[in-house]
mmCIF file of C-alpha atoms and ligand atoms in Angstrom:
data_model
loop_
_atom_site.group_PDB
_atom_site.id
_atom_site.type_symbol
_atom_site.label_atom_id
_atom_site.label_comp_id
_atom_site.label_asym_id
_atom_site.label_seq_id
_atom_site.Cartn_x
_atom_site.Cartn_y
_atom_site.Cartn_z
ATOM 1 C CA MET A 19 113.973 77.052 92.529
ATOM 2 C CA THR A 20 111.894 75.531 95.331
ATOM 3 C CA GLU A 21 109.759 72.396 94.831
ATOM 4 C CA VAL A 22 106.524 74.388 94.900
ATOM 5 C CA LYS A 23 105.048 74.948 91.455
ATOM 6 C CA TYR A 24 104.744 78.519 90.231
ATOM 7 C CA VAL A 25 102.695 79.198 87.160
ATOM 8 C CA PHE A 26 103.701 82.043 84.846
ATOM 9 C CA ASP A 27 100.646 83.966 83.618
ATOM 10 C CA ARG A 28 99.543 87.234 82.085
ATOM 11 C CA LEU A 29 97.579 89.183 84.712
ATOM 12 C CA GLY A 30 94.434 91.198 84.136
ATOM 13 C CA ALA A 31 91.613 93.109 85.806
ATOM 14 C CA ASP A 32 90.701 90.126 88.018
ATOM 15 C CA ASP A 33 94.168 90.278 89.576
ATOM 16 C CA VAL A 34 94.081 93.922 90.661
ATOM 17 C CA ASP A 35 93.321 93.184 94.335
ATOM 18 C CA ALA A 36 96.164 90.655 94.536
ATOM 19 C CA LEU A 37 98.519 93.092 92.781
ATOM 20 C CA VAL A 38 97.667 95.908 95.196
ATOM 21 C CA ALA A 39 98.212 93.582 98.180
ATOM 22 C CA LEU A 40 101.600 92.466 96.829
ATOM 23 C CA GLU A 41 102.614 96.064 96.045
ATOM 24 C CA SER A 42 101.868 97.191 99.586
ATOM 25 C CA GLU A 43 103.955 94.347 100.994
ATOM 26 C CA CYS A 44 106.896 95.340 98.781
ATOM 27 C CA PHE A 45 106.995 99.137 98.389
ATOM 28 C CA SER A 46 106.692 102.201 100.622
ATOM 29 C CA HIS A 47 104.797 104.022 97.827
ATOM 30 C CA PRO A 48 102.726 101.230 96.296
ATOM 31 C CA TRP A 49 100.664 101.528 93.135
ATOM 32 C CA GLY A 50 96.951 101.671 93.880
ATOM 33 C CA ALA A 51 94.034 99.728 92.405
ATOM 34 C CA GLU A 52 93.084 102.587 90.085
ATOM 35 C CA GLN A 53 96.564 102.768 88.521
ATOM 36 C CA PHE A 54 96.533 99.044 87.801
ATOM 37 C CA ARG A 55 92.912 98.988 86.639
ATOM 38 C CA LEU A 56 93.257 101.897 84.207
ATOM 39 C CA GLY A 57 96.577 100.680 82.828
ATOM 40 C CA LEU A 58 95.259 97.175 82.257
ATOM 41 C CA GLU A 59 91.896 98.275 80.832
ATOM 42 C CA ARG A 60 93.492 100.728 78.437
ATOM 43 C CA LYS A 61 96.288 98.276 77.613
ATOM 44 C CA VAL A 62 98.855 100.923 78.566
ATOM 45 C CA PHE A 63 101.108 98.259 80.066
ATOM 46 C CA TYR A 64 101.366 94.517 80.407
ATOM 47 C CA VAL A 65 101.528 92.707 83.723
ATOM 48 C CA PHE A 66 102.828 89.171 84.145
ATOM 49 C CA GLY A 67 103.039 87.154 87.332
ATOM 50 C CA LEU A 68 103.894 83.901 89.017
ATOM 51 C CA ARG A 69 100.896 82.261 90.657
ATOM 52 C CA HIS A 70 101.091 79.736 93.458
ATOM 53 C CA GLY A 71 97.619 78.236 93.558
ATOM 54 C CA ASP A 72 95.286 81.188 94.083
ATOM 55 C CA ALA A 73 98.040 83.374 95.512
ATOM 56 C CA LEU A 74 100.268 85.781 93.627
ATOM 57 C CA ALA A 75 103.953 85.187 94.408
ATOM 58 C CA ALA A 76 105.518 87.783 92.097
ATOM 59 C CA TYR A 77 104.680 90.233 89.373
ATOM 60 C CA CYS A 78 106.352 92.374 86.743
ATOM 61 C CA SER A 79 104.853 95.235 84.722
ATOM 62 C CA LEU A 80 106.206 96.661 81.490
ATOM 63 C CA TYR A 81 105.474 98.975 78.586
ATOM 64 C CA LEU A 82 106.220 97.954 75.032
ATOM 65 C CA VAL A 83 106.809 100.977 72.808
ATOM 66 C CA ALA A 84 107.890 100.470 69.185
ATOM 67 C CA ASP A 85 110.766 97.999 69.535
ATOM 68 C CA GLU A 86 111.724 98.805 73.117
ATOM 69 C CA ALA A 87 110.518 97.429 76.455
ATOM 70 C CA GLU A 88 110.423 99.515 79.612
ATOM 71 C CA ILE A 89 110.359 97.436 82.772
ATOM 72 C CA LEU A 90 108.163 99.413 85.176
ATOM 73 C CA ASN A 91 108.382 97.214 88.225
ATOM 74 C CA ILE A 92 109.145 93.749 89.482
ATOM 75 C CA ALA A 93 108.397 92.394 92.926
ATOM 76 C CA VAL A 94 108.557 89.051 94.691
ATOM 77 C CA ARG A 95 106.621 88.392 97.914
ATOM 78 C CA PRO A 96 109.065 89.015 100.801
ATOM 79 C CA GLY A 97 109.072 85.454 102.212
ATOM 80 C CA LEU A 98 109.781 83.990 98.758
ATOM 81 C CA ARG A 99 112.833 86.035 97.773
ATOM 82 C CA GLU A 100 116.317 84.744 96.970
ATOM 83 C CA ALA A 101 114.855 81.491 95.640
ATOM 84 C CA GLY A 102 115.052 82.274 91.927
ATOM 85 C CA LEU A 103 111.512 83.597 91.374
ATOM 86 C CA GLY A 104 112.627 87.055 90.286
ATOM 87 C CA SER A 105 115.044 85.489 87.788
ATOM 88 C CA HIS A 106 112.386 83.107 86.492
ATOM 89 C CA LEU A 107 109.876 85.904 85.968
ATOM 90 C CA LEU A 108 112.300 88.372 84.398
ATOM 91 C CA GLY A 109 113.735 85.640 82.160
ATOM 92 C CA MET A 110 110.277 84.756 80.849
ATOM 93 C CA ILE A 111 109.445 88.399 80.232
ATOM 94 C CA LEU A 112 112.655 89.044 78.334
ATOM 95 C CA GLN A 113 112.057 85.941 76.197
ATOM 96 C CA ILE A 114 108.529 87.105 75.355
ATOM 97 C CA SER A 115 109.773 90.626 74.617
ATOM 98 C CA ALA A 116 112.465 89.257 72.302
ATOM 99 C CA LYS A 117 109.905 87.089 70.480
ATOM 100 C CA MET A 118 107.725 90.188 70.032
ATOM 101 C CA GLY A 119 110.643 91.907 68.300
ATOM 102 C CA MET A 120 111.916 94.150 71.105
ATOM 103 C CA LYS A 121 115.496 95.218 70.529
ATOM 104 C CA ALA A 122 116.243 96.793 73.908
ATOM 105 C CA ALA A 123 114.910 96.927 77.451
ATOM 106 C CA HIS A 124 115.246 99.862 79.842
ATOM 107 C CA LEU A 125 114.522 100.469 83.510
ATOM 108 C CA GLU A 126 115.197 102.744 86.459
ATOM 109 C CA VAL A 127 116.300 101.413 89.829
ATOM 110 C CA ARG A 128 117.069 103.052 93.169
ATOM 111 C CA ALA A 129 120.779 103.533 93.773
ATOM 112 C CA SER A 130 120.388 101.694 97.107
ATOM 113 C CA ASN A 131 118.537 98.694 95.650
ATOM 114 C CA VAL A 132 121.422 96.269 95.298
ATOM 115 C CA PRO A 133 119.292 93.073 95.063
ATOM 116 C CA ALA A 134 117.372 94.480 92.078
ATOM 117 C CA GLN A 135 120.529 95.808 90.396
ATOM 118 C CA ARG A 136 122.135 92.363 90.718
ATOM 119 C CA LEU A 137 119.046 90.689 89.298
ATOM 120 C CA TYR A 138 119.155 93.005 86.286
ATOM 121 C CA ALA A 139 122.927 92.640 85.846
ATOM 122 C CA LYS A 140 122.485 88.851 85.822
ATOM 123 C CA PHE A 141 120.423 89.253 82.647
ATOM 124 C CA GLY A 142 122.925 91.578 80.994
ATOM 125 C CA PHE A 143 121.488 94.985 81.914
ATOM 126 C CA GLU A 144 124.179 97.639 82.161
ATOM 127 C CA GLN A 145 124.098 100.963 83.940
ATOM 128 C CA VAL A 146 123.994 103.711 81.310
ATOM 129 C CA GLY A 147 123.135 106.795 83.340
ATOM 130 C CA VAL A 148 121.988 108.360 86.580
ATOM 131 C CA ARG A 149 118.973 110.557 87.324
ATOM 132 C CA PRO A 150 120.114 112.581 90.339
ATOM 133 C CA LYS A 151 117.673 112.822 93.279
ATOM 134 C CA TYR A 152 114.979 111.130 91.199
ATOM 135 C CA TYR A 153 112.931 109.627 94.044
ATOM 136 C CA PRO A 154 111.001 112.294 95.974
ATOM 137 C CA ASP A 155 110.516 110.152 99.120
ATOM 138 C CA THR A 156 114.219 109.674 99.890
ATOM 139 C CA GLY A 157 115.878 112.040 97.410
ATOM 140 C CA GLU A 158 118.070 109.209 96.171
ATOM 141 C CA ASP A 159 119.358 108.802 92.636
ATOM 142 C CA ALA A 160 117.930 106.456 90.011
ATOM 143 C CA PHE A 161 120.304 104.352 87.963
ATOM 144 C CA LEU A 162 119.239 103.902 84.353
ATOM 145 C CA MET A 163 119.933 100.408 83.107
ATOM 146 C CA THR A 164 119.659 99.085 79.556
ATOM 147 C CA LEU A 165 119.787 95.656 77.971
ATOM 148 C CA ASP A 166 120.746 95.312 74.329
ATOM 149 C CA MET A 167 118.466 92.404 73.417
ATOM 150 C CA GLU A 168 120.068 91.937 70.029
ATOM 151 C CA LYS A 169 123.361 91.081 71.744
ATOM 152 C CA SER A 170 121.934 89.088 74.641
ATOM 153 C CA SER A 171 119.794 85.971 74.244
ATOM 154 C CA GLY A 172 117.801 85.940 77.471
ATOM 155 C CA ARG A 173 120.606 84.708 79.703
ATOM 156 C CA GLY A 174 120.251 84.738 83.449
HETATM 157 C C1 COA B 216 114.575 92.459 93.361
HETATM 158 C C2 COA B 216 113.723 91.222 93.592
HETATM 159 C C3 COA B 216 112.558 91.229 92.601
HETATM 160 C C4 COA B 216 114.596 89.963 93.338
HETATM 161 O O1 COA B 216 113.752 88.835 93.408
HETATM 162 P P1 COA B 216 114.310 87.412 93.910
HETATM 163 O O2 COA B 216 113.280 86.393 93.658
HETATM 164 O O3 COA B 216 114.836 87.536 95.288
HETATM 165 O O4 COA B 216 115.531 87.215 92.889
HETATM 166 P P2 COA B 216 116.353 85.884 92.605
HETATM 167 O O5 COA B 216 116.249 84.937 93.757
HETATM 168 O O6 COA B 216 115.985 85.381 91.265
HETATM 169 O O7 COA B 216 117.824 86.466 92.578
HETATM 170 C C5 COA B 216 118.347 87.033 91.378
HETATM 171 C C6 COA B 216 119.678 87.685 91.652
HETATM 172 O O8 COA B 216 119.467 88.861 92.402
HETATM 173 C C7 COA B 216 120.528 89.027 93.348
HETATM 174 N N1 COA B 216 119.936 89.102 94.667
HETATM 175 C C8 COA B 216 118.672 88.746 95.041
HETATM 176 N N2 COA B 216 118.484 89.046 96.336
HETATM 177 C C9 COA B 216 119.618 89.611 96.785
HETATM 178 C C10 COA B 216 120.025 90.180 98.026
HETATM 179 N N3 COA B 216 119.205 90.215 99.084
HETATM 180 N N4 COA B 216 121.266 90.709 98.102
HETATM 181 C C11 COA B 216 122.104 90.698 97.043
HETATM 182 N N5 COA B 216 121.770 90.178 95.833
HETATM 183 C C12 COA B 216 120.545 89.647 95.711
HETATM 184 C C13 COA B 216 121.464 87.860 93.168
HETATM 185 O O9 COA B 216 122.499 88.268 92.290
HETATM 186 C C14 COA B 216 120.608 86.839 92.492
HETATM 187 O O10 COA B 216 121.296 86.019 91.590
HETATM 188 P P3 COA B 216 121.936 84.624 92.078
HETATM 189 O O11 COA B 216 120.885 83.943 92.908
HETATM 190 O O12 COA B 216 122.232 83.916 90.806
HETATM 191 O O13 COA B 216 123.111 85.013 92.871
HETATM 192 C C15 COA B 216 113.205 91.150 95.065
HETATM 193 O O14 COA B 216 114.300 91.355 95.929
HETATM 194 C C16 COA B 216 112.111 92.153 95.390
HETATM 195 O O15 COA B 216 110.924 91.898 95.173
HETATM 196 N N6 COA B 216 112.499 93.321 95.936
HETATM 197 C C17 COA B 216 111.535 94.338 96.371
HETATM 198 C C18 COA B 216 110.906 95.033 95.197
HETATM 199 C C19 COA B 216 111.958 95.743 94.365
HETATM 200 O O16 COA B 216 112.828 96.419 94.897
HETATM 201 N N7 COA B 216 111.826 95.614 93.037
HETATM 202 C C20 COA B 216 112.716 96.250 92.086
HETATM 203 C C21 COA B 216 112.204 97.591 91.705
HETATM 204 S S1 COA B 216 113.270 98.358 90.504
#
């Protein structure tokens, strides 16, 4: 990790503008303000982030349903990647999920997204299936990955 301090925090309605800006830097089909606002207001999902002063360096969104977590998205600001921020954020989220009694975590990732797959594999996620041609923009497959949180103890 770099010397700069990053503060882990739960994000809310006041962070929507920063989340939208980060999304558009990271994804070709970014989530919009309304998606974040509604989800946060209605407590449909949780969003956690790493703050660097007033700026948002990274974020991760997830659903918690019964005893399972669904990681919706994780993104690190482009200039800050490959410095351990993604690992730090995901590690914190998995620890919190485990403390809240989650027994498994699931996610979908683009077949071409090797950096993300490696990040997930580092924490013990395993590929358990494929959704063929899942992404309408490129027609590429989604890999389904699952972490058995009862076996793993938040490694990474
Ligand atoms: C995926 C992402 C969140 C990783 O964040 P990061 O801060 O760069 O991750 P870390 O520095 O903690 O690296 C974690 C692991 O990922 C892998 N990794 C990260 N970047 C990589 C790259 N460019 N190529 C190959 N592996 C990479 C490595 O295995 C690394 O572990 P190691 O450092 O112990 O070798 C970041 O690349 C990102 O924001 N990508 C764009 C958004 C995205 O695709 N999100 C995933 C949606 S499913």
